[in-house]
Amino acid sequence: MIKGNLLYEGKAKTVYETDNPNELLVYFKDDATAGNGEKHGLIPGKGVINNKISAFFFKQLKDRGIKSHFIETVGEREMLVKRLDMIKLEIVVRNIVAGSLVKRLGLPEGTPLNVPVIEYDYKSDELGDPMLNRWHIMAIDVATIDELNQIEHIALTTNTILREILKAKNVDLIDFKLEFGRDISGDGEVLLADEISPDNCRFWDTQTHEKLDKDRFRQDLGGVEEAYQEILHRLTL
Ligand code: ADP
Ligand code: TMP
């Protein structure tokens, strides 16, 4: 595999083309942003840890029948992935009230939800990633009803699998954000993409409810790098 031209410089990752037009190289950076890019910082070693945690989860999901863009890890901070036609949505799945849902529902952080809640945010930096519902998404051709049904099925199954894996490691999965893309080199099937890491999940220690994710950075709680390291350690040891 030969690293090619820079395709996209994101907030947490950089994406490169490769000598295979259907494959991309994703480089995980230490950069961290919060509040739509208003807060910026570095979490030393984050890129290495997130590359490892994401690869771990994508492999576990594959073993349980969930396909993703992940092909293989090719370096400390790099993974080779299938090039997808990304769907401009962030799909949030919630099990416990936290983050923006505290304000929206007026419920205390930590309140259990009777069923997992799915939310859609429109991936648009200019608009500040507004929340959409299925009707908006279909009305402006962001995704079709068939794609939304595939996305919801994969998102809920992924939730069940991740909760089970994490529970065995004494970690509660509070909520998480996924991204999906269309496999245009194949039949257009919707595949799980991007990353699954403490950057886009909320992980709490089951007993102490200690936060082991990016909320430590968002809320200036300290011990950010140690929390990311702790999750990697619990998952892989
Ligand atoms: P952001 O765009 O929010 O700054 P990142 O820094 O994580 O996010 O950048 C990674 C970018 O790569 C995201 O825009 C994501 O949608 C995109 N991406 C993730 N997986 C794939 C894939 N398999 N094919 C094409 N693009 C992808
Ligand atoms: P929220 O409570 O701030 O809406 O976030 C819900 C989940 O989605 C949480 O695990 C963090 C993740 N998330 C992202 O990964 N990227 C984002 O831009 C936002 C707003 C949330």
XYZ file of N, CA and C and ligand atoms in Angstrom:
759
model
N 0.845 -1.204 0.000
C 0.000 0.000 0.000
C 0.881 1.256 0.000
N 0.613 2.155 -0.913
C 1.388 3.401 -0.986
C 0.494 4.566 -0.573
N 1.026 5.391 0.386
C 0.268 6.557 0.845
C 0.216 7.594 -0.272
N -0.948 8.075 -0.593
C -1.107 9.020 -1.695
C -1.414 10.433 -1.220
N -2.172 11.155 -2.023
C -2.493 12.564 -1.732
C -3.380 12.713 -0.513
N -3.198 13.862 0.156
C -4.092 14.221 1.259
C -5.487 14.433 0.673
N -6.489 13.763 1.249
C -7.851 13.915 0.746
C -8.638 14.888 1.609
N -8.434 14.773 2.954
C -9.256 15.582 3.870
C -8.539 15.736 5.199
N -8.424 16.977 5.669
C -7.859 17.221 6.999
C -9.015 17.525 7.945
N -9.318 16.594 8.833
C -10.418 16.790 9.776
C -9.912 17.311 11.101
N -10.822 17.359 12.082
C -10.453 17.886 13.402
C -9.662 16.862 14.209
N -9.951 15.594 14.033
C -9.262 14.554 14.822
C -8.478 13.570 13.968
N -8.751 13.588 12.650
C -8.074 12.634 11.786
C -7.738 13.287 10.441
N -6.737 12.692 9.759
C -6.408 13.132 8.409
C -6.586 11.928 7.493
N -7.167 12.168 6.313
C -7.473 11.067 5.410
C -6.642 11.205 4.132
N -5.973 10.122 3.747
C -5.116 10.108 2.546
C -5.632 9.091 1.548
N -5.400 9.389 0.269
C -5.672 8.398 -0.772
C -4.552 7.358 -0.743
N -4.774 6.240 -1.387
C -3.718 5.225 -1.506
C -3.598 4.850 -2.989
N -2.714 3.896 -3.306
C -2.588 3.472 -4.705
C -3.796 2.652 -5.152
N -4.656 2.268 -4.202
C -5.915 1.586 -4.543
C -7.052 2.615 -4.444
N -7.745 2.912 -5.563
C -8.782 3.951 -5.533
C -9.938 3.645 -4.581
N -10.084 2.387 -4.176
C -11.193 2.013 -3.286
C -10.797 1.975 -1.815
N -9.527 2.361 -1.519
C -9.067 2.302 -0.127
C -8.437 3.623 0.298
N -8.638 3.966 1.574
C -8.077 5.203 2.133
C -7.259 4.877 3.376
N -6.332 5.796 3.683
C -5.544 5.666 4.901
C -6.021 6.746 5.872
N -6.414 6.325 7.068
C -6.878 7.284 8.081
C -5.786 7.422 9.134
N -5.344 8.664 9.364
C -4.300 8.965 10.361
C -4.960 9.624 11.568
N -4.780 9.046 12.756
C -5.415 9.554 13.982
C -4.503 10.571 14.662
N -5.005 11.797 14.820
C -4.216 12.886 15.417
C -4.444 12.974 16.934
N -3.586 13.750 17.603
C -3.772 13.992 19.047
C -4.674 15.201 19.282
N -5.052 15.919 18.214
C -5.881 17.128 18.360
C -7.267 16.780 18.904
N -7.756 17.662 19.774
C -9.106 17.471 20.318
C -9.849 18.796 20.239
N -11.120 18.725 19.833
C -11.957 19.926 19.812
C -13.247 19.639 20.567
N -13.868 20.704 21.033
C -15.176 20.563 21.696
C -15.985 21.813 21.404
N -17.314 21.705 21.564
C -18.192 22.856 21.332
C -18.090 23.391 19.920
N -18.248 22.495 18.937
C -18.160 22.885 17.525
C -16.864 23.604 17.184
N -15.754 23.122 17.742
C -14.431 23.657 17.401
C -14.018 24.874 18.204
N -14.916 25.354 19.129
C -14.555 26.549 19.920
C -13.390 26.279 20.856
N -13.350 25.080 21.432
C -12.269 24.703 22.328
C -11.338 23.752 21.570
N -10.039 24.048 21.616
C -9.079 23.197 20.921
C -7.937 22.859 21.852
N -7.453 21.631 21.777
C -6.311 21.237 22.602
C -5.665 19.992 22.050
N -4.625 19.537 22.735
C -3.942 18.307 22.346
C -4.050 17.333 23.505
N -4.331 16.085 23.186
C -4.313 15.029 24.203
C -3.172 14.101 23.783
N -2.003 14.229 24.429
C -0.825 13.474 23.967
C -1.097 11.966 23.946
N -0.804 11.345 22.816
C -0.976 9.893 22.693
C -2.387 9.467 22.295
N -3.325 10.426 22.197
C -4.721 10.074 21.873
C -4.848 9.343 20.538
N -4.110 9.815 19.527
C -4.220 9.226 18.188
C -3.860 7.746 18.193
N -2.796 7.422 18.911
C -2.339 6.025 18.981
C -3.418 5.180 19.674
N -3.935 5.700 20.789
C -4.931 4.951 21.572
C -6.230 4.785 20.778
N -6.707 5.867 20.149
C -7.975 5.781 19.411
C -7.878 4.846 18.202
N -6.701 4.816 17.570
C -6.499 3.890 16.451
C -6.641 2.460 16.955
N -6.058 2.178 18.115
C -6.104 0.810 18.667
C -7.512 0.452 19.136
N -8.181 1.382 19.845
C -9.521 1.079 20.367
C -10.506 0.882 19.204
N -10.415 1.755 18.191
C -11.318 1.639 17.035
C -11.109 0.306 16.325
N -9.841 -0.062 16.106
C -9.556 -1.347 15.437
C -10.125 -2.494 16.260
N -9.958 -2.419 17.586
C -10.482 -3.468 18.476
C -12.001 -3.602 18.291
N -12.707 -2.474 18.361
C -14.172 -2.540 18.251
C -14.619 -3.005 16.860
N -13.988 -2.480 15.803
C -14.393 -2.896 14.451
C -14.199 -4.410 14.266
N -13.095 -4.957 14.833
C -12.856 -6.405 14.712
C -13.904 -7.197 15.493
N -14.208 -6.739 16.713
C -15.213 -7.424 17.524
C -16.578 -7.400 16.831
N -16.905 -6.250 16.231
C -18.196 -6.130 15.544
C -18.242 -7.055 14.323
N -17.123 -7.116 13.588
C -17.067 -7.988 12.400
C -17.329 -9.445 12.811
N -16.689 -9.871 13.908
C -16.882 -11.246 14.403
C -18.335 -11.518 14.750
N -19.105 -10.449 15.024
C -20.517 -10.623 15.390
C -21.446 -10.184 14.245
N -20.904 -10.092 13.027
C -21.741 -9.880 11.843
C -21.978 -8.442 11.426
N -21.297 -7.480 12.091
C -21.464 -6.073 11.681
C -20.285 -5.660 10.806
N -20.592 -5.344 9.536
C -19.534 -4.961 8.600
C -19.172 -3.493 8.777
N -17.882 -3.172 8.589
C -17.472 -1.768 8.663
C -16.460 -1.474 7.568
N -15.978 -0.222 7.564
C -14.973 0.173 6.574
C -13.583 -0.354 6.915
N -13.390 -0.870 8.133
C -12.058 -1.262 8.614
C -11.469 -2.415 7.790
N -10.245 -2.213 7.299
C -9.536 -3.304 6.603
C -8.430 -3.834 7.518
N -7.464 -2.954 7.871
C -6.398 -3.380 8.776
C -5.672 -2.178 9.367
N -5.008 -2.428 10.487
C -4.155 -1.409 11.088
C -2.836 -1.453 10.340
N -2.323 -0.268 9.958
C -1.065 -0.288 9.186
C 0.044 0.521 9.854
N -0.224 1.077 10.996
C 0.798 1.836 11.718
C 0.228 2.213 13.062
N 1.090 2.786 13.921
C 0.636 3.166 15.270
C -0.609 4.043 15.225
N -0.624 4.964 14.237
C -1.713 5.943 14.153
C -2.531 5.803 12.881
N -2.328 4.731 12.143
C -2.968 4.644 10.825
C -3.737 3.352 10.624
N -4.930 3.496 10.036
C -5.668 2.304 9.619
C -6.091 2.432 8.155
N -6.101 1.284 7.468
C -6.543 1.223 6.081
C -8.029 0.921 6.092
N -8.797 1.706 5.331
C -10.251 1.523 5.318
C -10.787 1.503 3.887
N -11.995 0.975 3.733
C -12.713 1.049 2.452
C -13.128 2.485 2.222
N -12.914 2.982 1.016
C -13.376 4.338 0.702
C -14.895 4.305 0.526
N -15.585 5.129 1.281
C -17.051 5.142 1.211
C -17.563 6.501 0.767
N -18.788 6.512 0.249
C -19.497 7.753 -0.029
C -20.225 8.097 1.270
N -19.624 9.025 2.050
C -20.115 9.247 3.416
C -21.508 9.880 3.429
N -22.341 9.397 4.327
C -23.673 9.966 4.552
C -23.492 11.089 5.562
N -24.001 12.277 5.236
C -23.694 13.469 6.042
C -24.485 13.525 7.348
N -24.376 12.456 8.119
C -25.106 12.377 9.384
C -24.201 11.880 10.491
N -24.444 12.380 11.708
C -23.872 11.778 12.900
C -25.037 11.081 13.590
N -24.908 9.787 13.813
C -25.988 9.022 14.435
C -25.605 8.806 15.904
N -26.405 9.381 16.790
C -26.133 9.264 18.228
C -27.093 8.236 18.817
N -26.546 7.295 19.590
C -27.361 6.309 20.310
C -27.145 6.543 21.792
N -28.248 6.619 22.552
C -28.150 6.927 23.995
C -28.849 5.860 24.835
N -28.155 5.456 25.920
C -28.740 4.523 26.895
C -29.067 5.212 28.211
N -28.287 6.232 28.537
C -28.394 6.945 29.812
C -28.345 8.447 29.486
N -29.080 9.258 30.209
C -29.083 10.705 29.950
C -27.727 11.315 30.326
N -27.145 12.048 29.370
C -25.883 12.770 29.598
C -25.754 13.825 28.503
N -24.762 14.691 28.642
C -24.437 15.675 27.603
C -25.622 16.540 27.239
N -25.857 16.716 25.932
C -26.886 17.664 25.480
C -28.305 17.223 25.868
N -28.492 15.928 26.191
C -29.840 15.454 26.534
C -30.268 15.934 27.925
N -29.302 16.285 28.778
C -29.631 16.778 30.122
C -30.503 18.024 29.994
N -30.056 18.949 29.119
C -30.798 20.204 28.912
C -32.091 19.957 28.162
N -32.013 19.126 27.101
C -33.187 18.971 26.235
C -34.359 18.348 26.975
N -34.082 17.363 27.860
C -35.167 16.678 28.566
C -35.364 17.195 29.979
N -34.399 18.007 30.472
C -34.519 18.507 31.840
C -34.410 17.399 32.870
N -33.643 16.367 32.538
C -33.459 15.239 33.466
C -32.002 15.219 33.939
N -31.758 14.726 35.166
C -30.381 14.710 35.651
C -29.487 13.738 34.866
N -28.209 14.105 34.758
C -27.225 13.206 34.149
C -27.276 11.875 34.906
N -27.250 10.779 34.148
C -27.248 9.454 34.794
C -28.624 8.805 34.823
N -29.674 9.512 34.381
C -31.019 8.918 34.362
C -31.087 7.841 33.270
N -31.463 6.606 33.622
C -31.572 5.561 32.586
C -32.737 5.836 31.643
N -32.578 5.477 30.386
C -33.653 5.625 29.389
C -34.333 4.268 29.216
N -35.659 4.271 29.060
C -36.390 2.997 28.973
C -36.031 2.190 27.736
N -35.727 2.907 26.652
C -35.283 2.252 25.415
C -34.115 3.067 24.877
N -33.217 2.464 24.083
C -32.151 3.275 23.479
C -32.766 4.350 22.589
N -32.212 5.541 22.642
C -32.708 6.673 21.846
C -31.742 6.915 20.686
N -32.294 7.049 19.471
C -31.458 7.375 18.308
C -31.710 8.820 17.920
N -30.633 9.568 17.694
C -30.750 10.956 17.212
C -29.874 11.106 15.963
N -30.289 12.027 15.101
C -29.503 12.333 13.907
C -29.050 13.789 13.940
N -27.750 14.026 13.756
C -27.239 15.381 13.563
C -26.734 15.504 12.128
N -27.093 16.615 11.487
C -26.645 16.894 10.107
C -25.190 17.334 10.163
N -24.304 16.604 9.463
C -22.872 16.932 9.513
C -22.614 18.158 8.632
N -22.693 19.331 9.264
C -22.475 20.581 8.540
C -21.836 21.591 9.492
N -20.529 21.848 9.307
C -19.807 22.800 10.170
C -20.450 24.183 10.101
N -20.898 24.599 8.861
C -21.491 25.942 8.687
C -22.752 26.102 9.530
N -23.570 25.041 9.594
C -24.845 25.116 10.321
C -24.707 24.719 11.787
N -23.502 24.247 12.173
C -23.300 23.828 13.575
C -23.945 22.484 13.888
N -23.961 21.579 12.889
C -24.473 20.207 13.066
C -25.868 20.156 13.719
N -26.891 20.759 13.104
C -28.235 20.743 13.720
C -28.849 19.342 13.765
N -29.729 19.145 14.749
C -30.417 17.858 14.837
C -31.497 17.768 13.759
N -31.595 16.619 13.122
C -32.624 16.374 12.103
C -33.461 15.180 12.532
N -34.663 15.044 11.957
C -35.383 13.787 12.124
C -35.437 13.074 10.772
N -36.055 11.884 10.767
C -36.058 11.072 9.533
C -36.713 11.822 8.371
N -37.709 12.665 8.663
C -38.421 13.381 7.590
C -37.515 14.417 6.931
N -36.760 15.182 7.764
C -35.810 16.142 7.183
C -34.814 15.405 6.275
N -34.331 14.285 6.792
C -33.269 13.545 6.093
C -33.755 13.071 4.724
N -34.992 12.555 4.686
C -35.545 12.088 3.403
C -35.893 13.285 2.506
N -36.409 14.373 3.135
C -36.876 15.534 2.353
C -35.744 16.228 1.614
N -34.533 16.214 2.189
C -33.428 16.912 1.515
C -32.385 15.930 0.966
N -32.815 14.675 0.796
C -31.984 13.659 0.147
C -30.634 13.416 0.829
N -30.602 13.485 2.150
C -29.350 13.134 2.844
C -29.199 11.617 2.859
N -30.328 10.919 3.019
C -30.335 9.452 2.945
C -31.751 9.011 2.618
N -31.869 7.777 2.082
C -33.201 7.249 1.743
C -33.786 6.517 2.961
N -35.062 6.226 2.888
C -35.727 5.491 3.973
C -35.076 4.122 4.156
N -34.713 3.509 3.024
C -34.083 2.188 3.100
C -32.724 2.296 3.818
N -31.970 3.358 3.483
C -30.670 3.554 4.151
C -30.853 3.837 5.646
N -31.874 4.640 5.986
C -32.124 4.938 7.405
C -32.496 3.672 8.176
N -33.262 2.802 7.524
C -33.617 1.547 8.198
C -32.375 0.688 8.435
N -31.485 0.647 7.442
C -30.223 -0.112 7.603
C -29.396 0.508 8.730
N -29.306 1.859 8.722
C -28.504 2.573 9.727
C -29.042 2.279 11.137
N -30.363 2.355 11.310
C -30.932 2.152 12.656
C -30.715 0.720 13.126
N -30.842 -0.223 12.205
C -30.630 -1.628 12.571
C -29.172 -1.835 13.008
N -28.233 -1.314 12.221
C -26.800 -1.494 12.561
C -26.473 -0.757 13.861
N -27.019 0.444 14.016
C -26.721 1.255 15.211
C -27.216 0.557 16.480
N -28.432 -0.001 16.437
C -28.985 -0.656 17.635
C -28.263 -1.975 17.929
N -27.909 -2.714 16.874
C -27.167 -3.969 17.082
C -25.779 -3.655 17.631
N -25.148 -2.608 17.093
C -23.829 -2.186 17.582
C -23.926 -1.801 19.055
N -24.997 -1.123 19.426
C -25.195 -0.737 20.824
C -25.236 -1.982 21.723
N -26.003 -2.972 21.325
C -26.121 -4.199 22.129
C -24.754 -4.877 22.276
N -24.017 -4.962 21.171
C -22.718 -5.646 21.189
C -21.712 -4.869 22.044
N -21.620 -3.566 21.832
C -20.640 -2.760 22.591
C -20.971 -2.769 24.079
N -22.259 -2.684 24.427
C -22.647 -2.693 25.851
C -22.197 -3.981 26.517
N -22.369 -5.083 25.796
C -22.008 -6.392 26.355
C -20.487 -6.493 26.544
N -19.729 -6.071 25.531
C -18.262 -6.133 25.623
C -17.782 -5.261 26.781
N -18.336 -4.060 26.885
C -17.878 -3.104 27.906
C -18.309 -3.527 29.309
N -19.496 -4.082 29.417
C -20.021 -4.514 30.729
C -19.042 -5.498 31.386
N -18.491 -6.394 30.545
C -17.541 -7.395 31.060
C -16.251 -6.739 31.545
N -16.031 -5.484 31.151
C -14.820 -4.751 31.553
C -15.158 -3.682 32.589
N -16.349 -3.806 33.168
C -16.759 -2.870 34.219
C -16.955 -1.437 33.709
N -17.418 -1.341 32.471
C -17.642 -0.025 31.867
C -19.084 0.039 31.353
N -19.788 1.126 31.656
C -21.135 1.355 31.113
C -21.042 2.231 29.863
N -21.786 1.840 28.832
C -21.845 2.643 27.608
C -23.029 3.598 27.742
N -22.733 4.854 27.985
C -23.771 5.867 28.219
C -24.409 6.290 26.897
N -23.555 6.678 25.939
C -24.017 7.046 24.599
C -22.833 7.007 23.638
N -23.099 7.129 22.354
C -22.007 7.163 21.368
C -22.520 7.704 20.048
N -21.561 8.107 19.204
C -21.886 8.660 17.874
C -21.253 7.791 16.798
N -22.039 7.459 15.789
C -21.516 6.671 14.669
C -21.644 7.449 13.371
N -20.839 7.054 12.378
C -21.012 7.572 11.015
C -21.082 6.383 10.062
N -21.798 6.590 8.963
C -21.988 5.532 7.976
C -21.692 6.055 6.572
N -21.353 5.119 5.669
C -21.131 5.493 4.270
C -21.607 4.383 3.353
N -21.737 4.750 2.070
C -22.194 3.772 1.080
C -20.973 3.142 0.401
N -21.031 1.799 0.272
C -19.928 1.078 -0.376
C -20.119 1.163 -1.888
N -19.595 2.246 -2.471
C -19.868 2.457 -3.904
C -18.991 1.573 -4.797
N -17.944 0.958 -4.212
C -17.157 0.013 -5.019
C -17.897 -1.327 -5.092
N -18.911 -1.492 -4.222
C -19.726 -2.711 -4.232
C -21.127 -2.379 -4.698
N -22.120 -2.773 -3.879
C -23.510 -2.599 -4.307
C -24.206 -1.431 -3.604
N -23.413 -0.533 -3.007
C -24.018 0.630 -2.353
C -24.468 0.354 -0.932
N -24.138 -0.840 -0.427
C -24.532 -1.227 0.940
C -24.030 -0.194 1.955
N -24.831 0.046 3.002
C -24.442 0.996 4.042
C -23.510 0.295 5.039
N -22.320 0.869 5.235
C -21.338 0.292 6.163
C -21.010 1.281 7.269
N -20.703 0.735 8.446
C -20.231 1.530 9.573
C -18.852 2.083 9.220
N -18.595 3.371 9.570
C -17.323 3.990 9.174
C -16.730 4.779 10.339
N -15.829 5.674 10.016
C -15.192 6.606 10.940
C -14.460 5.882 12.071
N -14.805 6.148 13.356
C -14.075 5.566 14.479
C -15.039 5.263 15.620
N -14.601 4.398 16.526
C -15.351 4.150 17.778
C -14.316 4.230 18.893
N -14.348 5.325 19.644
C -13.277 5.595 20.606
C -13.806 6.508 21.713
N -12.998 6.795 22.728
C -13.459 7.716 23.782
C -13.722 9.138 23.269
N -13.325 9.442 22.018
C -13.671 10.740 21.432
C -15.161 10.835 21.131
N -15.767 9.703 20.742
C -17.181 9.777 20.332
C -18.099 8.824 21.090
N -17.629 8.386 22.242
C -18.475 7.563 23.125
C -18.386 8.139 24.531
N -19.430 7.910 25.339
C -19.311 8.189 26.777
C -19.207 6.852 27.502
N -18.091 6.690 28.213
C -17.826 5.484 28.986
C -17.734 5.862 30.456
N -18.506 5.192 31.317
C -18.397 5.418 32.762
C -18.013 4.116 33.449
N -17.157 4.213 34.451
C -16.875 3.052 35.285
C -18.191 2.617 35.947
N -18.479 1.319 35.877
C -19.780 0.822 36.358
C -20.016 1.117 37.840
N -18.970 0.940 38.647
C -19.149 1.127 40.095
C -19.097 2.598 40.501
N -18.019 3.295 40.057
C -17.776 4.653 40.569
C -18.422 5.734 39.708
N -18.851 5.380 38.484
C -19.392 6.330 37.492
C -18.342 7.353 37.065
N -17.061 7.037 37.301
C -15.987 7.918 36.830
C -16.042 7.994 35.306
N -15.864 9.204 34.772
C -15.916 9.395 33.317
C -14.581 8.981 32.702
N -14.663 8.089 31.668
C -13.441 7.581 31.046
C -13.478 7.915 29.549
N -13.703 9.182 29.220
C -13.897 9.576 27.823
C -13.618 11.068 27.651
N -13.984 11.580 26.475
C -13.653 12.968 26.117
C -14.339 14.007 27.000
N -15.351 13.621 27.759
C -15.960 14.585 28.686
C -14.913 15.121 29.672
N -13.844 14.354 29.931
C -12.783 14.852 30.833
C -12.100 16.080 30.212
N -12.002 16.087 28.873
C -11.444 17.237 28.141
C -12.494 18.346 28.042
N -13.723 17.968 27.653
C -14.793 18.972 27.484
C -15.029 19.747 28.773
N -14.980 19.040 29.911
C -15.342 19.653 31.197
C -14.125 20.001 32.055
N -12.930 19.957 31.455
C -11.683 20.270 32.179
C -11.561 19.498 33.494
N -11.769 18.183 33.419
C -11.723 17.365 34.641
C -10.313 16.852 34.945
N -9.372 17.023 33.982
C -8.014 16.492 34.172
C -7.985 14.991 33.921
N -6.777 14.413 33.868
C -6.627 12.959 33.695
C -7.210 12.453 32.383
N -7.142 13.274 31.335
C -7.765 12.897 30.051
C -7.027 11.709 29.417
N -5.696 11.868 29.269
C -4.886 10.828 28.619
C -4.993 9.514 29.402
N -4.982 9.639 30.741
C -5.051 8.446 31.601
C -6.383 7.714 31.397
N -7.463 8.470 31.193
C -8.781 7.849 30.986
C -8.806 7.063 29.672
N -8.250 7.655 28.597
C -8.196 6.967 27.299
C -7.366 5.677 27.449
N -6.230 5.800 28.137
C -5.326 4.664 28.358
C -6.045 3.568 29.157
N -6.819 3.982 30.137
C -7.558 3.033 30.991
C -8.559 2.206 30.158
N -9.260 2.875 29.253
C -10.216 2.154 28.399
C -9.481 1.138 27.521
N -8.379 1.558 26.904
C -7.602 0.636 26.058
C -7.130 -0.553 26.889
N -6.612 -0.257 28.069
C -6.090 -1.278 28.965
C -7.189 -2.288 29.339
N -8.360 -1.770 29.738
C -9.440 -2.676 30.157
C -9.925 -3.545 28.995
N -9.959 -2.959 27.779
C -10.480 -3.702 26.633
C -9.526 -4.777 26.149
N -8.235 -4.477 26.187
C -7.288 -5.363 25.497
C -6.461 -6.224 26.444
N -6.611 -6.035 27.766
C -5.820 -6.881 28.700
C -6.731 -7.861 29.426
P -14.411 15.947 11.158
O -14.811 15.863 9.706
O -15.613 16.002 12.042
O -13.418 16.999 11.458
P -12.435 13.777 11.509
O -11.287 14.625 11.932
O -12.695 12.536 12.283
O -13.836 14.509 11.523
O -12.182 13.448 9.986
C -12.382 12.213 9.426
C -13.266 12.382 8.199
O -13.218 11.193 7.414
C -14.732 12.603 8.568
O -15.253 13.676 7.805
C -15.417 11.285 8.200
O -16.752 11.492 7.770
C -14.540 10.803 7.042
N -14.524 9.337 6.879
C -14.539 8.403 7.856
N -14.510 7.167 7.329
C -14.488 7.309 5.983
C -14.473 6.390 4.869
N -14.455 5.075 5.062
N -14.473 6.903 3.607
C -14.488 8.265 3.413
N -14.490 9.170 4.410
C -14.495 8.711 5.673
P -24.072 15.113 23.045
O -24.632 14.679 24.378
O -23.099 16.252 23.162
O -25.154 15.389 22.048
O -23.213 13.890 22.474
C -23.745 12.584 22.339
C -22.631 11.604 21.963
O -22.131 11.892 20.676
C -21.414 11.640 22.899
O -20.939 10.310 23.092
C -20.392 12.459 22.155
C -20.725 12.180 20.702
N -20.497 13.332 19.821
C -19.513 13.280 18.847
O -18.816 12.283 18.712
N -19.353 14.375 18.033
C -20.097 15.498 18.155
O -19.895 16.464 17.385
C -21.116 15.541 19.174
C -21.968 16.774 19.352
C -21.283 14.451 19.975
